[in-house]
Tab-separated table of C-alpha atoms and ligand atoms in Angstrom:
chain	number	residue	atom	x	y	z
A	1	UNK	CA	-85.106	360.652	0.246
A	2	UNK	CA	-88.684	359.611	0.898
A	3	UNK	CA	-90.155	356.980	-1.371
A	4	UNK	CA	-93.259	357.946	-3.427
A	5	UNK	CA	-95.187	355.203	-5.205
A	6	UNK	CA	-96.728	356.312	-8.500
A	7	UNK	CA	-100.084	354.522	-8.427
A	8	UNK	CA	-100.921	354.142	-12.117
A	9	UNK	CA	-100.990	351.365	-14.707
A	10	UNK	CA	-101.178	353.828	-17.616
A	11	UNK	CA	-97.711	354.272	-19.217
A	12	UNK	CA	-98.709	357.593	-20.850
A	13	UNK	CA	-99.735	359.085	-17.528
A	14	UNK	CA	-96.674	357.648	-15.808
A	15	UNK	CA	-94.335	359.372	-18.263
A	16	UNK	CA	-96.026	362.734	-17.699
A	17	UNK	CA	-96.213	362.325	-13.916
A	18	UNK	CA	-92.500	361.456	-13.766
A	19	UNK	CA	-91.683	364.702	-15.594
A	20	UNK	CA	-93.711	366.844	-13.184
A	21	UNK	CA	-92.101	365.152	-10.186
A	22	UNK	CA	-88.536	365.201	-11.530
A	23	UNK	CA	-85.927	366.968	-9.461
A	24	UNK	CA	-87.973	366.852	-6.273
A	25	UNK	CA	-86.757	365.281	-3.095
A	26	UNK	CA	-88.762	362.105	-3.640
A	27	UNK	CA	-87.621	358.715	-4.869
A	28	UNK	CA	-90.301	357.641	-7.385
A	29	UNK	CA	-91.235	353.984	-7.699
A	30	UNK	CA	-93.921	352.396	-9.818
A	31	UNK	CA	-96.779	350.500	-8.169
A	32	UNK	CA	-96.540	346.701	-8.629
A	33	UNK	CA	-98.704	345.543	-11.573
A	34	UNK	CA	-100.485	343.001	-9.411
A	35	UNK	CA	-101.780	345.672	-7.038
A	36	UNK	CA	-105.018	346.774	-8.704
A	37	UNK	CA	-107.557	349.188	-7.280
A	38	UNK	CA	-111.241	349.338	-8.162
A	39	UNK	CA	-112.411	352.845	-9.045
A	40	UNK	CA	-115.675	353.036	-7.108
A	41	UNK	CA	-115.846	356.822	-6.628
A	42	UNK	CA	-118.414	359.168	-8.145
A	43	UNK	CA	-115.970	361.996	-8.934
A	44	UNK	CA	-112.425	362.228	-10.338
A	45	UNK	CA	-111.229	363.546	-6.967
A	46	UNK	CA	-112.780	360.615	-5.097
A	47	UNK	CA	-111.193	358.088	-7.472
A	48	UNK	CA	-107.768	359.738	-7.221
A	49	UNK	CA	-108.020	359.531	-3.407
A	50	UNK	CA	-109.168	355.891	-3.520
A	51	UNK	CA	-106.240	354.889	-5.762
A	52	UNK	CA	-103.607	356.824	-3.757
A	53	UNK	CA	-104.977	355.706	-0.413
A	54	UNK	CA	-105.324	351.998	-1.192
A	55	UNK	CA	-101.895	351.724	-2.790
A	56	UNK	CA	-100.245	353.673	0.063
A	57	UNK	CA	-101.901	351.486	2.693
A	58	UNK	CA	-101.140	348.213	0.905
A	59	UNK	CA	-97.439	349.058	0.593
A	60	UNK	CA	-96.994	351.182	3.724
A	61	UNK	CA	-95.466	353.970	1.597
A	62	UNK	CA	-96.446	357.430	0.356
A	63	UNK	CA	-98.375	357.206	-2.940
A	64	UNK	CA	-99.594	359.554	-5.666
A	65	UNK	CA	-102.501	358.838	-8.027
A	66	UNK	CA	-104.187	360.610	-10.935
A	67	UNK	CA	-107.765	360.123	-12.043
A	68	UNK	CA	-108.646	361.841	-15.265
A	69	UNK	CA	-111.007	361.797	-18.208
A	70	UNK	CA	-112.639	363.589	-21.076
A	71	UNK	CA	-116.092	365.189	-20.729
A	72	UNK	CA	-117.868	366.010	-24.001
A	73	UNK	CA	-120.661	368.604	-23.728
A	74	UNK	CA	-122.865	367.165	-26.494
A	75	UNK	CA	-122.675	363.723	-24.818
A	76	UNK	CA	-123.772	365.152	-21.458
A	77	UNK	CA	-120.267	364.852	-20.047
A	78	UNK	CA	-119.502	361.325	-21.308
A	79	UNK	CA	-117.215	359.442	-21.296
A	80	UNK	CA	-116.216	361.334	-18.125
A	81	UNK	CA	-115.426	359.000	-15.242
A	82	UNK	CA	-115.734	356.093	-17.681
A	83	UNK	CA	-113.079	357.398	-20.117
A	84	UNK	CA	-110.797	354.403	-19.533
A	85	UNK	CA	-113.699	351.941	-19.632
A	86	UNK	CA	-115.061	353.287	-22.954
A	87	UNK	CA	-113.134	350.663	-24.928
A	88	UNK	CA	-110.236	348.269	-24.512
A	89	UNK	CA	-107.614	350.182	-26.531
A	90	UNK	CA	-107.001	353.882	-27.219
A	91	UNK	CA	-108.055	353.334	-30.859
A	92	UNK	CA	-111.316	351.697	-29.803
A	93	UNK	CA	-112.061	354.463	-27.316
A	94	UNK	CA	-111.419	357.167	-29.924
A	95	UNK	CA	-113.547	355.370	-32.551
A	96	UNK	CA	-116.437	354.997	-30.137
A	97	UNK	CA	-116.332	358.646	-29.135
A	98	UNK	CA	-116.234	359.810	-32.766
A	99	UNK	CA	-119.104	357.467	-33.629
A	100	UNK	CA	-121.259	358.695	-30.754
A	101	UNK	CA	-120.602	362.321	-31.573
A	102	UNK	CA	-121.240	361.714	-35.304
A	103	UNK	CA	-121.448	364.963	-37.251
A	104	UNK	CA	-122.836	366.950	-34.349
A	105	UNK	CA	-121.302	370.408	-34.679
A	106	UNK	CA	-121.332	371.016	-30.921
A	107	UNK	CA	-117.842	369.641	-30.233
A	108	UNK	CA	-116.760	371.392	-27.022
A	109	UNK	CA	-115.088	369.157	-24.448
A	110	UNK	CA	-112.839	369.357	-21.443
A	111	UNK	CA	-110.185	367.161	-19.934
A	112	UNK	CA	-110.260	366.908	-16.159
A	113	UNK	CA	-107.497	365.643	-13.893
A	114	UNK	CA	-107.547	365.069	-10.157
A	115	UNK	CA	-104.356	364.156	-8.298
A	116	UNK	CA	-104.057	362.946	-4.734
A	117	UNK	CA	-101.174	362.053	-2.448
A	118	UNK	CA	-101.672	359.637	0.434
A	119	UNK	CA	-99.575	359.003	3.527
A	120	UNK	CA	-98.371	355.459	4.320
A	121	UNK	CA	-101.424	354.932	6.570
A	122	UNK	CA	-103.752	355.720	3.643
A	123	UNK	CA	-104.856	359.154	4.833
A	124	UNK	CA	-104.911	361.877	2.178
A	125	UNK	CA	-102.200	364.515	2.521
A	126	UNK	CA	-102.750	366.613	-0.621
A	127	UNK	CA	-105.211	366.998	-3.473
A	128	UNK	CA	-105.464	369.194	-6.582
A	129	UNK	CA	-107.496	369.407	-9.763
A	130	UNK	CA	-107.006	370.839	-13.250
A	131	UNK	CA	-109.156	371.388	-16.332
A	132	UNK	CA	-108.269	372.030	-19.984
A	133	UNK	CA	-110.945	373.078	-22.516
A	134	UNK	CA	-110.908	372.138	-26.187
A	135	UNK	CA	-112.846	370.595	-29.062
A	136	UNK	CA	-113.237	367.095	-30.468
A	137	UNK	CA	-112.048	366.760	-34.082
A	138	UNK	CA	-113.835	364.529	-36.602
A	139	UNK	CA	-110.654	362.458	-37.200
A	140	UNK	CA	-107.428	361.888	-35.258
A	141	UNK	CA	-104.467	364.252	-35.877
A	142	UNK	CA	-100.924	363.753	-34.566
A	143	UNK	CA	-98.940	360.938	-33.049
A	144	UNK	CA	-97.586	362.269	-29.740
A	145	UNK	CA	-99.030	361.651	-26.296
A	146	UNK	CA	-101.540	358.932	-25.461
A	147	UNK	CA	-105.210	358.175	-24.986
A	148	UNK	CA	-107.620	360.675	-26.530
A	149	UNK	CA	-104.811	363.150	-27.423
A	150	UNK	CA	-105.183	362.821	-31.250
A	151	UNK	CA	-108.811	364.034	-31.223
A	152	UNK	CA	-108.498	366.750	-28.551
A	153	UNK	CA	-107.920	370.090	-30.319
A	154	UNK	CA	-106.884	373.203	-28.396
A	155	UNK	CA	-108.086	376.277	-30.351
A	156	UNK	CA	-105.612	378.657	-28.686
A	157	UNK	CA	-102.680	376.670	-30.113
A	158	UNK	CA	-104.470	375.358	-33.238
A	159	UNK	CA	-103.190	371.852	-32.505
A	160	UNK	CA	-104.319	368.648	-30.895
A	161	UNK	CA	-102.569	367.406	-27.759
A	162	UNK	CA	-100.996	364.783	-30.053
A	163	UNK	CA	-99.587	367.419	-32.433
A	164	UNK	CA	-98.045	369.755	-29.884
A	165	UNK	CA	-94.560	369.390	-28.372
A	166	UNK	CA	-94.805	367.358	-25.182
A	167	UNK	CA	-93.528	370.308	-23.124
A	168	UNK	CA	-96.447	372.434	-24.275
A	169	UNK	CA	-99.000	369.740	-23.458
A	170	UNK	CA	-97.327	369.258	-20.060
A	171	UNK	CA	-97.751	372.974	-19.362
A	172	UNK	CA	-101.323	373.656	-20.522
A	173	UNK	CA	-103.055	370.317	-19.978
A	174	UNK	CA	-105.485	369.340	-17.229
A	175	UNK	CA	-102.614	367.386	-15.642
A	176	UNK	CA	-100.321	370.408	-15.982
A	177	UNK	CA	-102.844	372.589	-14.122
A	178	UNK	CA	-103.335	369.981	-11.411
A	179	UNK	CA	-99.597	369.567	-10.847
A	180	UNK	CA	-99.040	373.324	-10.871
A	181	UNK	CA	-101.398	373.523	-7.894
A	182	UNK	CA	-99.976	370.416	-6.216
A	183	UNK	CA	-96.208	370.907	-6.493
A	184	UNK	CA	-95.785	373.928	-4.162
A	185	UNK	CA	-97.742	372.019	-1.485
A	186	UNK	CA	-95.709	368.862	-2.092
A	187	UNK	CA	-92.409	370.577	-1.497
A	188	UNK	CA	-93.753	371.751	1.894
A	189	UNK	CA	-94.621	368.270	3.134
B	201	ITT	P1	-104.762	354.368	-13.843
B	201	ITT	O1	-106.136	354.405	-13.221
B	201	ITT	O2	-104.030	353.104	-13.600
B	201	ITT	O3	-103.954	355.592	-13.497
B	201	ITT	P2	-106.250	354.602	-16.330
B	201	ITT	O4	-105.845	354.709	-17.760
B	201	ITT	O5	-107.247	353.532	-15.956
B	201	ITT	O6	-104.915	354.442	-15.456
B	201	ITT	P3	-108.152	356.652	-15.544
B	201	ITT	O7	-109.055	355.700	-14.878
B	201	ITT	O8	-107.857	357.950	-14.864
B	201	ITT	O9	-106.733	356.021	-15.852
B	201	ITT	O10	-108.732	356.921	-16.995
B	201	ITT	C1	-108.337	358.013	-17.743
B	201	ITT	C2	-108.740	357.832	-19.200
B	201	ITT	O11	-108.638	359.109	-19.841
B	201	ITT	C3	-107.799	356.890	-19.936
B	201	ITT	O12	-108.466	356.268	-21.005
B	201	ITT	C4	-106.735	357.846	-20.448
B	201	ITT	O13	-106.056	357.372	-21.584
B	201	ITT	C5	-107.546	359.105	-20.740
B	201	ITT	N1	-106.711	360.277	-20.487
B	201	ITT	C6	-106.372	360.802	-19.274
B	201	ITT	N2	-105.500	361.807	-19.422
B	201	ITT	C7	-105.276	361.924	-20.749
B	201	ITT	C8	-104.460	362.757	-21.520
B	201	ITT	O14	-103.650	363.643	-20.975
B	201	ITT	N3	-104.489	362.590	-22.845
B	201	ITT	C9	-105.281	361.670	-23.418
B	201	ITT	N4	-106.056	360.819	-22.764
B	201	ITT	C10	-106.066	360.943	-21.423
């Protein structure tokens, strides 16, 4: 089995990525904590490639990375690429977003996820992207998931990502869409 390094420091993402990659012919290993990569790209796709490529090259192994974030229409797409840097904890990030949105009734938002897989020499082998549209609530609801999940409401299911069963989130989320596009290509590598 070929080794695939999962290049993330986010435990919530890791859990979801492991589920998508389960049962494939790859031996998943987590990136060492000390190996940190600066996200200098200007798009989610660029950052996913930077993370996968640098980790792959540093370890001489295949690597997969995810770069994702929440874009809120009324905030001109913020926090976007800066979703992780919006605060130091999930609670702080959620509070800041709710504060900035205030009682604006334009609450449309979308989650975006880019995934990339790099070869051991750092070159990019595969890339995919997914988007999930929803609305930002005025207060958190639900305890599942991670990150901004408690304030991201999906009208079609009348639930936030943090209220829905994890299997449903896995299927309909931005990450779900990205992996749906990636997995058939991955099994052909
Ligand atoms: P790595 O770069 O180490 O993978 P990170 O948390 O820094 O971890 P990003 O730079 O991609 O990851 O930032 C993504 C931000 O968006 C971060 O705050 C996440 O918690 C949040 N986020 C991404 N996907 C999410 C999801 O499915 N549900 C809730 N929040 C999510």
